[in-house]
Coordinates of C-alpha atoms in Angstrom, one line a residue:
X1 CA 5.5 -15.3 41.0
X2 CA 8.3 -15.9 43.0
X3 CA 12.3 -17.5 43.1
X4 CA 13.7 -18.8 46.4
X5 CA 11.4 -16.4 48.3
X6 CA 11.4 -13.4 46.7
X7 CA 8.9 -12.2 44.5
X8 CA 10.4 -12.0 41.1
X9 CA 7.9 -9.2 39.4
X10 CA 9.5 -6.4 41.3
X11 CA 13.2 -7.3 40.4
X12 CA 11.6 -7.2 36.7
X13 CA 10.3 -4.2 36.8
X14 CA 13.4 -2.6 37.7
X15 CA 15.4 -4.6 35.0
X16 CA 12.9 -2.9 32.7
X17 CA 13.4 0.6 34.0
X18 CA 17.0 0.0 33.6
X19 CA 16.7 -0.9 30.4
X20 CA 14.8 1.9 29.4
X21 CA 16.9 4.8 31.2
X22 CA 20.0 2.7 29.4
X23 CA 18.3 2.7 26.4
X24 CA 21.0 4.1 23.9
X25 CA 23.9 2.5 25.6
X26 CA 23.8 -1.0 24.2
X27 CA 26.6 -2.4 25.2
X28 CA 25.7 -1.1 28.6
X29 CA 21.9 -3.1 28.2
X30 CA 24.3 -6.1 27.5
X31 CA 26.0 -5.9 30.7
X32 CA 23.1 -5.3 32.8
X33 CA 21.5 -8.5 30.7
X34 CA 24.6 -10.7 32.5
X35 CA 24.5 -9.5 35.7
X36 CA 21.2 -9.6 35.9
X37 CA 21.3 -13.3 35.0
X38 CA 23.8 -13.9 37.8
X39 CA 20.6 -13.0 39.8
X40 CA 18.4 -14.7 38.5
X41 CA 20.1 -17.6 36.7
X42 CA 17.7 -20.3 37.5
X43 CA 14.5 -18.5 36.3
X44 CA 13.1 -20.1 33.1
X45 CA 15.8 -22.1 31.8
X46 CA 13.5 -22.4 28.9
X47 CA 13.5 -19.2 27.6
X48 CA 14.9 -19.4 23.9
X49 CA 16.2 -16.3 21.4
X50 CA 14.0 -13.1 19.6
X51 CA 12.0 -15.5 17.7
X52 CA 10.3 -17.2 21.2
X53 CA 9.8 -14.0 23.0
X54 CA 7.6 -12.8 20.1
X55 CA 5.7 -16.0 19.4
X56 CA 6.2 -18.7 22.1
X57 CA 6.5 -21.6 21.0
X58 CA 5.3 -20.6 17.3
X59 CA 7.8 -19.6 15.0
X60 CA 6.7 -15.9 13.8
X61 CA 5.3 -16.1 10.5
X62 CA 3.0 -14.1 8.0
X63 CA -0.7 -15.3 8.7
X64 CA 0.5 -14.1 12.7
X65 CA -0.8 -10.8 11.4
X66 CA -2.1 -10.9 7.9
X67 CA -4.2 -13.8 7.4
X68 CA -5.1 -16.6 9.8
X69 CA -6.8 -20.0 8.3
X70 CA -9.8 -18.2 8.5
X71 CA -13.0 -19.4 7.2
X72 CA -14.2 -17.1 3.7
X73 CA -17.9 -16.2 5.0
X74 CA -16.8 -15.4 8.2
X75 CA -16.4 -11.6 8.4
X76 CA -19.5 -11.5 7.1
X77 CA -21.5 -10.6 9.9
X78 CA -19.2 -7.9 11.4
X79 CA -18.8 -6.0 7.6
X80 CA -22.0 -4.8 7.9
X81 CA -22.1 -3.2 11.0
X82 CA -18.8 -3.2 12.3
X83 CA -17.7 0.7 11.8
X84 CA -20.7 1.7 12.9
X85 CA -20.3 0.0 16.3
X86 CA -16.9 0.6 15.9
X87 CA -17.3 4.0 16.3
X88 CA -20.0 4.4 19.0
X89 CA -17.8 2.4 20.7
X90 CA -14.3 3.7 20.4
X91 CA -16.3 7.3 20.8
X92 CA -17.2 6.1 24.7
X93 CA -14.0 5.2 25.1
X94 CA -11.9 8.3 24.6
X95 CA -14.1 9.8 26.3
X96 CA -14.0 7.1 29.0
X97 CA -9.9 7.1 29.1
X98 CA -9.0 11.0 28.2
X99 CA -11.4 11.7 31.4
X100 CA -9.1 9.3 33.5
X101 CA -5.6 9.8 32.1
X102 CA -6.4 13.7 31.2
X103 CA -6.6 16.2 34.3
X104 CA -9.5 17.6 34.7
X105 CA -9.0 21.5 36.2
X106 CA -10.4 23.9 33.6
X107 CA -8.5 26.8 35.5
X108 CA -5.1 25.4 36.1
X109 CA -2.3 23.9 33.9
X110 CA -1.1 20.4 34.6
X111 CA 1.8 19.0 33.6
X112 CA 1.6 15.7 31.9
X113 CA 3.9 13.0 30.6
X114 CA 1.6 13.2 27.4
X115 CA 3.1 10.0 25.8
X116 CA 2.3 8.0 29.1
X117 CA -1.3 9.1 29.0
X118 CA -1.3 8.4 25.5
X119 CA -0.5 5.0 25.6
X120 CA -3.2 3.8 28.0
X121 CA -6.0 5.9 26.3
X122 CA -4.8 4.5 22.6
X123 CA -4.8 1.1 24.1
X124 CA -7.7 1.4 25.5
X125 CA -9.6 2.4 22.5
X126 CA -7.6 -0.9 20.7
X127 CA -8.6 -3.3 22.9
X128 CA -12.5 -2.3 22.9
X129 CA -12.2 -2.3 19.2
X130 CA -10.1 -5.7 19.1
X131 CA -11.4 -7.1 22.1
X132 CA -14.6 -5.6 23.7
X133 CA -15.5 -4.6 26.5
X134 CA -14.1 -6.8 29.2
X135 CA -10.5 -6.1 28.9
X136 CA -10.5 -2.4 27.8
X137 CA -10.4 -0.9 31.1
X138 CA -8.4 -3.4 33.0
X139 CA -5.0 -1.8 33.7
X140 CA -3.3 -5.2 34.3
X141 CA -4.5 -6.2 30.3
X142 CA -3.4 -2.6 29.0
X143 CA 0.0 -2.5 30.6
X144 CA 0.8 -6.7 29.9
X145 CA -0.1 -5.5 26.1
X146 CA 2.5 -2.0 26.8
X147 CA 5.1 -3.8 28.5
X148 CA 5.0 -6.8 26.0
X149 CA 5.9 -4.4 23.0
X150 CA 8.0 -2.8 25.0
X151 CA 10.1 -5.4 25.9
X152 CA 10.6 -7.3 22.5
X153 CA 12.0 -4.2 21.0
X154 CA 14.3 -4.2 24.0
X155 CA 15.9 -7.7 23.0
X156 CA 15.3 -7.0 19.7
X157 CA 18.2 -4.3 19.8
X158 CA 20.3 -6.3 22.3
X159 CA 20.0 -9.5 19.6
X160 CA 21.5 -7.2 16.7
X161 CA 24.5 -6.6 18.5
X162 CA 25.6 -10.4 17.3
X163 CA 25.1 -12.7 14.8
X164 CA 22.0 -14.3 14.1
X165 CA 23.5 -17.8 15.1
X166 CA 23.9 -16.6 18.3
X167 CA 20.4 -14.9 19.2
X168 CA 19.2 -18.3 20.5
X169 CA 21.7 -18.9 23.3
X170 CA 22.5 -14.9 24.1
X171 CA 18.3 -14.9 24.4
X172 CA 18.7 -16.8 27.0
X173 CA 20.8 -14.3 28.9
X174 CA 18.6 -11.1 28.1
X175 CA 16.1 -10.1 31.1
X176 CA 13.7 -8.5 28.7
X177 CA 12.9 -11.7 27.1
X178 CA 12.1 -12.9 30.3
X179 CA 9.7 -10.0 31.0
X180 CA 8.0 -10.7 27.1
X181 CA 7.5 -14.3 28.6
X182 CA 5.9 -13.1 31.9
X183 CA 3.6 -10.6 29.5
X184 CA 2.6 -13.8 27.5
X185 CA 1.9 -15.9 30.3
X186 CA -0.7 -13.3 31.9
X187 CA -2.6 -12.4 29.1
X188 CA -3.2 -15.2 28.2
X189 CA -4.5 -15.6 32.1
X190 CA -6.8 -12.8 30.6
X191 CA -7.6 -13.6 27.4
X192 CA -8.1 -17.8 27.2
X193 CA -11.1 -17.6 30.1
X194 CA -12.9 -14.9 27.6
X195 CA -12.3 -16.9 24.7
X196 CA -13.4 -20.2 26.5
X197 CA -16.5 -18.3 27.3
X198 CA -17.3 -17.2 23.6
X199 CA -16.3 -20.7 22.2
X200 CA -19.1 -22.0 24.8
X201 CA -21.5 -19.5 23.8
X202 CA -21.3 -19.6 19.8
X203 CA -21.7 -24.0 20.7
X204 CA -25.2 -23.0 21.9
X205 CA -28.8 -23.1 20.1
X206 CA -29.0 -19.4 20.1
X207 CA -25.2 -18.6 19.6
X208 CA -25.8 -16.9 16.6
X209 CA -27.8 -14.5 18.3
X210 CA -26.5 -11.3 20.1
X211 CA -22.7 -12.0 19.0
X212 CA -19.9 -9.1 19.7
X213 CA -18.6 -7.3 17.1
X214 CA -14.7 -7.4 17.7
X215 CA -11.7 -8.9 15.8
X216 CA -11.7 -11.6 18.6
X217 CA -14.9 -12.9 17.8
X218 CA -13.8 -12.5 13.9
X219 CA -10.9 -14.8 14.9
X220 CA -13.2 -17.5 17.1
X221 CA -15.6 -17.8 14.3
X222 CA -12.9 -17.9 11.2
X223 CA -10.1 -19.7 12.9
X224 CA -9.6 -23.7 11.4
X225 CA -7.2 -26.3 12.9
X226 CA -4.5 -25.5 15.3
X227 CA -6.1 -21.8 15.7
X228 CA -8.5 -22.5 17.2
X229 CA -6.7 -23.0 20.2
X230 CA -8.1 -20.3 23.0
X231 CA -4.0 -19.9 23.8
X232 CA -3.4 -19.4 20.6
X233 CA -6.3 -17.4 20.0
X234 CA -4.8 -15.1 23.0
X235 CA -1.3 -15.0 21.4
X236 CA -2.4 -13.7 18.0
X237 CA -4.7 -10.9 19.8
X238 CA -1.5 -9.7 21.7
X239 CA 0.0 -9.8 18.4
X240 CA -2.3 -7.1 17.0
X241 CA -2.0 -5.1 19.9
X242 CA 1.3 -5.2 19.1
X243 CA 1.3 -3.7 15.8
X244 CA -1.5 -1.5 17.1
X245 CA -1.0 0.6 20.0
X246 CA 2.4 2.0 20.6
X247 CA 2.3 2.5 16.4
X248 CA -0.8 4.9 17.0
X249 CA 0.1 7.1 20.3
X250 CA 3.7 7.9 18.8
X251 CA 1.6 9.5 16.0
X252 CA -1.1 10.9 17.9
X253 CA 1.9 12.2 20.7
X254 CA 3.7 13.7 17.9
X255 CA 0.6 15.9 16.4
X256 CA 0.7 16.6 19.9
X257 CA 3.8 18.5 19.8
X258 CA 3.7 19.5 16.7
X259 CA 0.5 21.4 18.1
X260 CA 2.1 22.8 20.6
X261 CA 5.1 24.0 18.5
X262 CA 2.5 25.8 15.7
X263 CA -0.6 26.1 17.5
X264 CA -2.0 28.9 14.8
X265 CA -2.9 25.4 13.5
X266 CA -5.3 24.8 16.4
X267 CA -8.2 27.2 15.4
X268 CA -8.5 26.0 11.7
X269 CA -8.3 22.2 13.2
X270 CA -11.2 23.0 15.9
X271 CA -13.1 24.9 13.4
X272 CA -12.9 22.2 10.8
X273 CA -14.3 19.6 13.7
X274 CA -17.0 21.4 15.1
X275 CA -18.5 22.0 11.8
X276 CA -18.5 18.9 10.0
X277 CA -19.7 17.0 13.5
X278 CA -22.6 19.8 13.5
X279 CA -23.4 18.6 9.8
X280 CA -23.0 15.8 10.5
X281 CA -25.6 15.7 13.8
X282 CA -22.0 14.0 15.5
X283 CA -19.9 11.1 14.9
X284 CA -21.0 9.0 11.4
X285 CA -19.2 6.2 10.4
X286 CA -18.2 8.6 7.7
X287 CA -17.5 11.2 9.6
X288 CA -13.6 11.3 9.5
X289 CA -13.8 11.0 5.7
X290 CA -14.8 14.4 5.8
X291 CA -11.8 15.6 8.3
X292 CA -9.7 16.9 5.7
X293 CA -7.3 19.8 7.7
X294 CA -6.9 17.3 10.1
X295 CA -5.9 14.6 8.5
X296 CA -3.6 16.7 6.5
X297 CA -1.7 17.7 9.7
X298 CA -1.4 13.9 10.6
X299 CA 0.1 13.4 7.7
X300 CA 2.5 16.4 7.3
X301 CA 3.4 15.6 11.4
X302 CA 4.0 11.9 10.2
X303 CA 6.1 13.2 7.2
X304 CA 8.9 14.9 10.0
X305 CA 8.3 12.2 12.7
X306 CA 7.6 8.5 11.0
X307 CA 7.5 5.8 12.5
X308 CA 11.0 4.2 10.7
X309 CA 13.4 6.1 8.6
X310 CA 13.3 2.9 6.5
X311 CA 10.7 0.9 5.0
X312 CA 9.3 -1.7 2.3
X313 CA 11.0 -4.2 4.5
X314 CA 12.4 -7.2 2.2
X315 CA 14.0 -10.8 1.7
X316 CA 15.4 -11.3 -1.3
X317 CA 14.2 -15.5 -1.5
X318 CA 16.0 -15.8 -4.7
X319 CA 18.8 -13.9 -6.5
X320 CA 17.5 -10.7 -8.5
X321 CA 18.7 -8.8 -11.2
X322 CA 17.1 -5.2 -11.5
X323 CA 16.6 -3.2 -14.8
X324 CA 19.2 -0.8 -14.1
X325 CA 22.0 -4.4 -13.8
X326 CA 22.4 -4.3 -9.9
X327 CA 22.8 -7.3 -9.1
X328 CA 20.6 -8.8 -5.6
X329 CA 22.1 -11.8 -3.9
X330 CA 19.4 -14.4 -2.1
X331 CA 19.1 -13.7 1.3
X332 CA 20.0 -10.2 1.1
X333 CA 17.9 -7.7 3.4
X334 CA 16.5 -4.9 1.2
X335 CA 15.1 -1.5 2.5
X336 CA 13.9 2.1 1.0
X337 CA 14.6 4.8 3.0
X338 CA 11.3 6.5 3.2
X339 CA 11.9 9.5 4.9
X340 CA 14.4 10.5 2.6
X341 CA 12.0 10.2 -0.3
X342 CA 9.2 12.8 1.5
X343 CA 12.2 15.5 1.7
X344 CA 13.2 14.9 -1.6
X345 CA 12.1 18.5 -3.1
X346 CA 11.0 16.5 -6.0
X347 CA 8.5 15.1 -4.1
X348 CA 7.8 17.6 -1.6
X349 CA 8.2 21.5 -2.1
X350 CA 10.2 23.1 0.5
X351 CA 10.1 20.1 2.6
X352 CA 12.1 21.7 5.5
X353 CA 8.7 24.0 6.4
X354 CA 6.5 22.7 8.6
X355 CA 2.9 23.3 6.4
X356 CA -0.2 21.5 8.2
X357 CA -2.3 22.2 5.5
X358 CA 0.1 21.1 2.8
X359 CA -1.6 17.8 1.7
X360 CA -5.3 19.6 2.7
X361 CA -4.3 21.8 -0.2
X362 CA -3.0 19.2 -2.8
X363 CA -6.6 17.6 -2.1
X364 CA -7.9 20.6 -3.5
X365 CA -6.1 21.1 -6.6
X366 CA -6.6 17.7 -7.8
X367 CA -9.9 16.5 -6.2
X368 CA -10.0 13.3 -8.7
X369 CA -7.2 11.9 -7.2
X370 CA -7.7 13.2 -3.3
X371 CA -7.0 10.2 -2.1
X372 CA -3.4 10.2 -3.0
X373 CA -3.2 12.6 -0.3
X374 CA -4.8 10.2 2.2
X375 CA -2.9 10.1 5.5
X376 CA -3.7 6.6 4.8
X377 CA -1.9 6.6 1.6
X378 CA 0.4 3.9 0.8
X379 CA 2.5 4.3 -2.3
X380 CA 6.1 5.1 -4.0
X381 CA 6.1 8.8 -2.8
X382 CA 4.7 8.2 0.9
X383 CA 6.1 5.0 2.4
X384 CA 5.5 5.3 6.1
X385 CA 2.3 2.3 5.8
X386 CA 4.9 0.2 3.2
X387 CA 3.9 -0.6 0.1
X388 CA 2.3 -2.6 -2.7
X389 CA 0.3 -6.1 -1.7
X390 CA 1.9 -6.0 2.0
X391 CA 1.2 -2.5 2.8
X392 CA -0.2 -2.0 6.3
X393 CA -3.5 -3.7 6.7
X394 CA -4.4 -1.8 9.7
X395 CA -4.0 1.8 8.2
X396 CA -7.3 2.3 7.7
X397 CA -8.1 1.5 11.1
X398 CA -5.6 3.5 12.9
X399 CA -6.2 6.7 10.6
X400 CA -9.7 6.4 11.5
X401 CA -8.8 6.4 15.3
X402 CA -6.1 8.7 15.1
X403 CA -8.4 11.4 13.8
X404 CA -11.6 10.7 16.2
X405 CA -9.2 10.6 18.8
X406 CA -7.3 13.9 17.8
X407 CA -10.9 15.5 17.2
X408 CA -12.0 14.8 21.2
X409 CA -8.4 16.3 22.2
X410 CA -9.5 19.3 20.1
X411 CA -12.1 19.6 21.1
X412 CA -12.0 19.0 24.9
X413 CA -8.6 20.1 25.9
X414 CA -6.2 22.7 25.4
X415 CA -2.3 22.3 25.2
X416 CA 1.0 23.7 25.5
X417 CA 4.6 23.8 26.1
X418 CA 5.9 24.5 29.8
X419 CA 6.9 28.4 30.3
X420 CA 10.6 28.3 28.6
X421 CA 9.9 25.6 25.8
X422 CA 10.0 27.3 22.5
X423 CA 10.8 23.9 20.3
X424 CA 9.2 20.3 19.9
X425 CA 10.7 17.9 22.1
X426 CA 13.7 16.2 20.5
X427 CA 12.8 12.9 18.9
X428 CA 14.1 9.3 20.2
X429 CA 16.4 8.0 17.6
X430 CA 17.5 4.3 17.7
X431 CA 18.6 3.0 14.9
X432 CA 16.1 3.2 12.0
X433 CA 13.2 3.4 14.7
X434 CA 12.2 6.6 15.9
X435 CA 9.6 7.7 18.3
X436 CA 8.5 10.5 20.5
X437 CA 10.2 11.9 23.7
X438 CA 8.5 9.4 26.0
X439 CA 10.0 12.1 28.9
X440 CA 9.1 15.6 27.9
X441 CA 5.7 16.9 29.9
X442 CA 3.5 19.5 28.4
X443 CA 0.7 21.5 30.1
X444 CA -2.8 20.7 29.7
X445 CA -5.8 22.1 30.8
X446 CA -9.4 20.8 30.1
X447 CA -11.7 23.5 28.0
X448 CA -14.5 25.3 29.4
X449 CA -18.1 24.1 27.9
X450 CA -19.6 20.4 27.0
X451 CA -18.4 19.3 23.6
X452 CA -19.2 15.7 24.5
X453 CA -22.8 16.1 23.1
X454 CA -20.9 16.1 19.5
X455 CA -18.9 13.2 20.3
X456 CA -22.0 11.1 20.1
X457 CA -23.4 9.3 17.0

């Protein structure tokens, strides 16, 4: 693409990276927003507030992510033997996208921006689950779906700087809405061709007949009315990556460093793996059921490091009057903060120590009601999916990746902090949002032996 001559996706990119290195300074993202636009102040005169750069020219709403039009019967034929292919599949690629982002001397250390890597194997593994196989390993798909995310949490910081009146016309001004645009314009370059493709085949006599096994192809087949638009179509799959992939390698970067910082966990975790895959004859679409030290440590590392400090997310619709006579006006914006609650002592014992094993323990004192302890858990003590009828959909999901993922990095690959490092990298704070140090490098070095025989199902 290109504005009186010069190719505008360079000059973007560096807006971006601005942005990013700027990325506590506000007031400073606002200025570089204006002068920005002083360069480029004929480009997309179209562009509208935080509500376009997330859904074009949809407003946002709540079937986006939790329920499209779809069609009752039409899930049918991927409930059956979705997890199982869901798992052979996301199985090839880790192994695929750790062997590519991961070094691969098992004699030397390498430093590694962890979170980088992390983000291209994670979305990886998404998009062959959400999308099969012909986007998973194009690097122009995984980094539009990156730099999309990226970008509307960008604006969406600017845009709370001033009222909500205002977001419309400042939006306007902001160069990472432009850059959400540009990520919406080229995967749907991707993504419509694909779907076109899959409309044309399910059309035919024998479309029934040797169907992927992907949420896109749930979508196609369940969509009614306006979604079944292939644009569309391509909008709502960005959507889910959204909500997807940066969500998942923030947890799986944290266990990360929480490895590094207490790595007498790593043993127990590699132990725990290697036994119930040798049970097991390898990966089951049960498997990570039986994971119970590791998941346990993802939850304990999610406890200190979730993804908001706030959650259960509300609107107030109407006015409300609770049982203890506070008083809720409509329109009011109501949050819990959730991290507060798992350091209540209360809640948690000595919720200042670090214990990987904590909820692995719990699980055994009370194995009725294991599931409590769930890193997938969703209720009034453990927030961090929300709660009640809108609690994360996708928890299942991600838990079942984080651990499979986890499990190969166990298994395969050995880490640890750069000579000097004693402590975790400090945490990006940003409001309510927090997220790993996408900067910090640690060392990693690929393990002697072939585990990969009991990564396969």
């Amino acid at each position: 693409m290109e504005l009186a001559g010069f190719p505008v996706e360079p000059l973007m990119n560096v807006a971006s990276q601005a942005y990013q290195a700027a990325w506590s300074a506000r007031w400073l993202l606002l200025l570089l927003a204006v002068s920005t636009l002083l360069l480029f102040r004929d480009f997309e005169s179209t562009t509208r507030g935080v509500e376009a750069p997330i859904a074009g020219r949809w407003r946002f709403e709540p079937y986006f992510l939790t329920g499209l039009r779809f069609k009752g019967s039409s899930m049918l034929h991927l409930s059956a033997g979705y997890k199982k292919d869901f798992v052979a599949s996301s199985l090839e690629e880790i192994e695929y996208s750790t062997e590519k982002e991961l070094p691969a001397s098992q004699d030397t250390w390498t430093p590694v921006k962890i979170n980088h890597a992390l983000l291209y194997i994670v979305a990886g593994v998404t998009t062959r689950a959400m999308s099969g196989t012909q986007l998973c390993r194009n690097r122009r798909w995984l980094s539009t779906c990156i730099r999309y995310t990226e970008n509307i949490f960008i604006t969406l910081l600017i845009l709370r700087l001033f009222p909500r009146a205002l977001h419309e016309w400042i939006g306007r001004f902001v160069p990472s809405s432009w850059i959400t645009h540009l990520c919406l314009r080229r995967a749907k370059k991707l993504l419509v061709p694909i779907i076109k493709e899959r409309m044309k085949h399910q059309a035919s006599p024998d479309g029934r007949d040797n169907r992927p096994r992907d949420l896109l192809q749930y979508m196609i087949e369940g969509a009614q009315g306006e979604d079944l638009e292939p644009e569309r179509l391509a909008h709502l799959q960005l959507m889910v990556n959204l909500a997807g992939i940066h969500t998942t390698s923030a947890a799986i970067t944290h266990a990360i460093y929480d490895l590094c910082e207490h790595p007498e966990y790593v043993k127990e975790l590699r132990e725990e793996t290697d036994e119930v895959l040798r049970l097991d004859g390898g990966w089951q679409k049960g498997t990570h059921k039986k994971l119970h030290k590791l998941d346990s440590f993802l939850k304990e590392s999610q406890r200190f490091s979730p993804p908001t400090l706030l959650s259960f997310n509300r609107v107030a619709l109407t006015p409300l009057t609770l049982s203890n006579g506070v008083h809720i006006p409509a329109g009011t914006h109501i949050s819990v903060a959730s991290r507060h609650i798992l350091f209540d002592p209360d809640v948690t014992p000595d919720p200042d120590s670090f214990d990987g094993l904590r909820y692995y323990r719990l699980r055994q004192q009370a194995p009725t009601d294991s599931h409590r302890h769930d890193f997938a858990s969703a209720d009034g003590t453990n927030m961090n999916f929300g709660a009640g009828r809108y609690a994360c959909p996708g928890r299942f999901f991600a838990s079942m990746e984080l651990k499979m993922l986890l499990a190969h990095l166990l298994l395969k690959y050995d880490f640890r902090f750069p000579p000097g490092t004693a402590a975790r990298p400090p945490n990006l704070v940003i409001d309510e949002f927090l997220g790993p140090n996408p900067w910090a490098k640690v060392l990693v070095r690929k393990r002697h032996g072939d585990f990969a025989g009991r990564m396969e199902s």
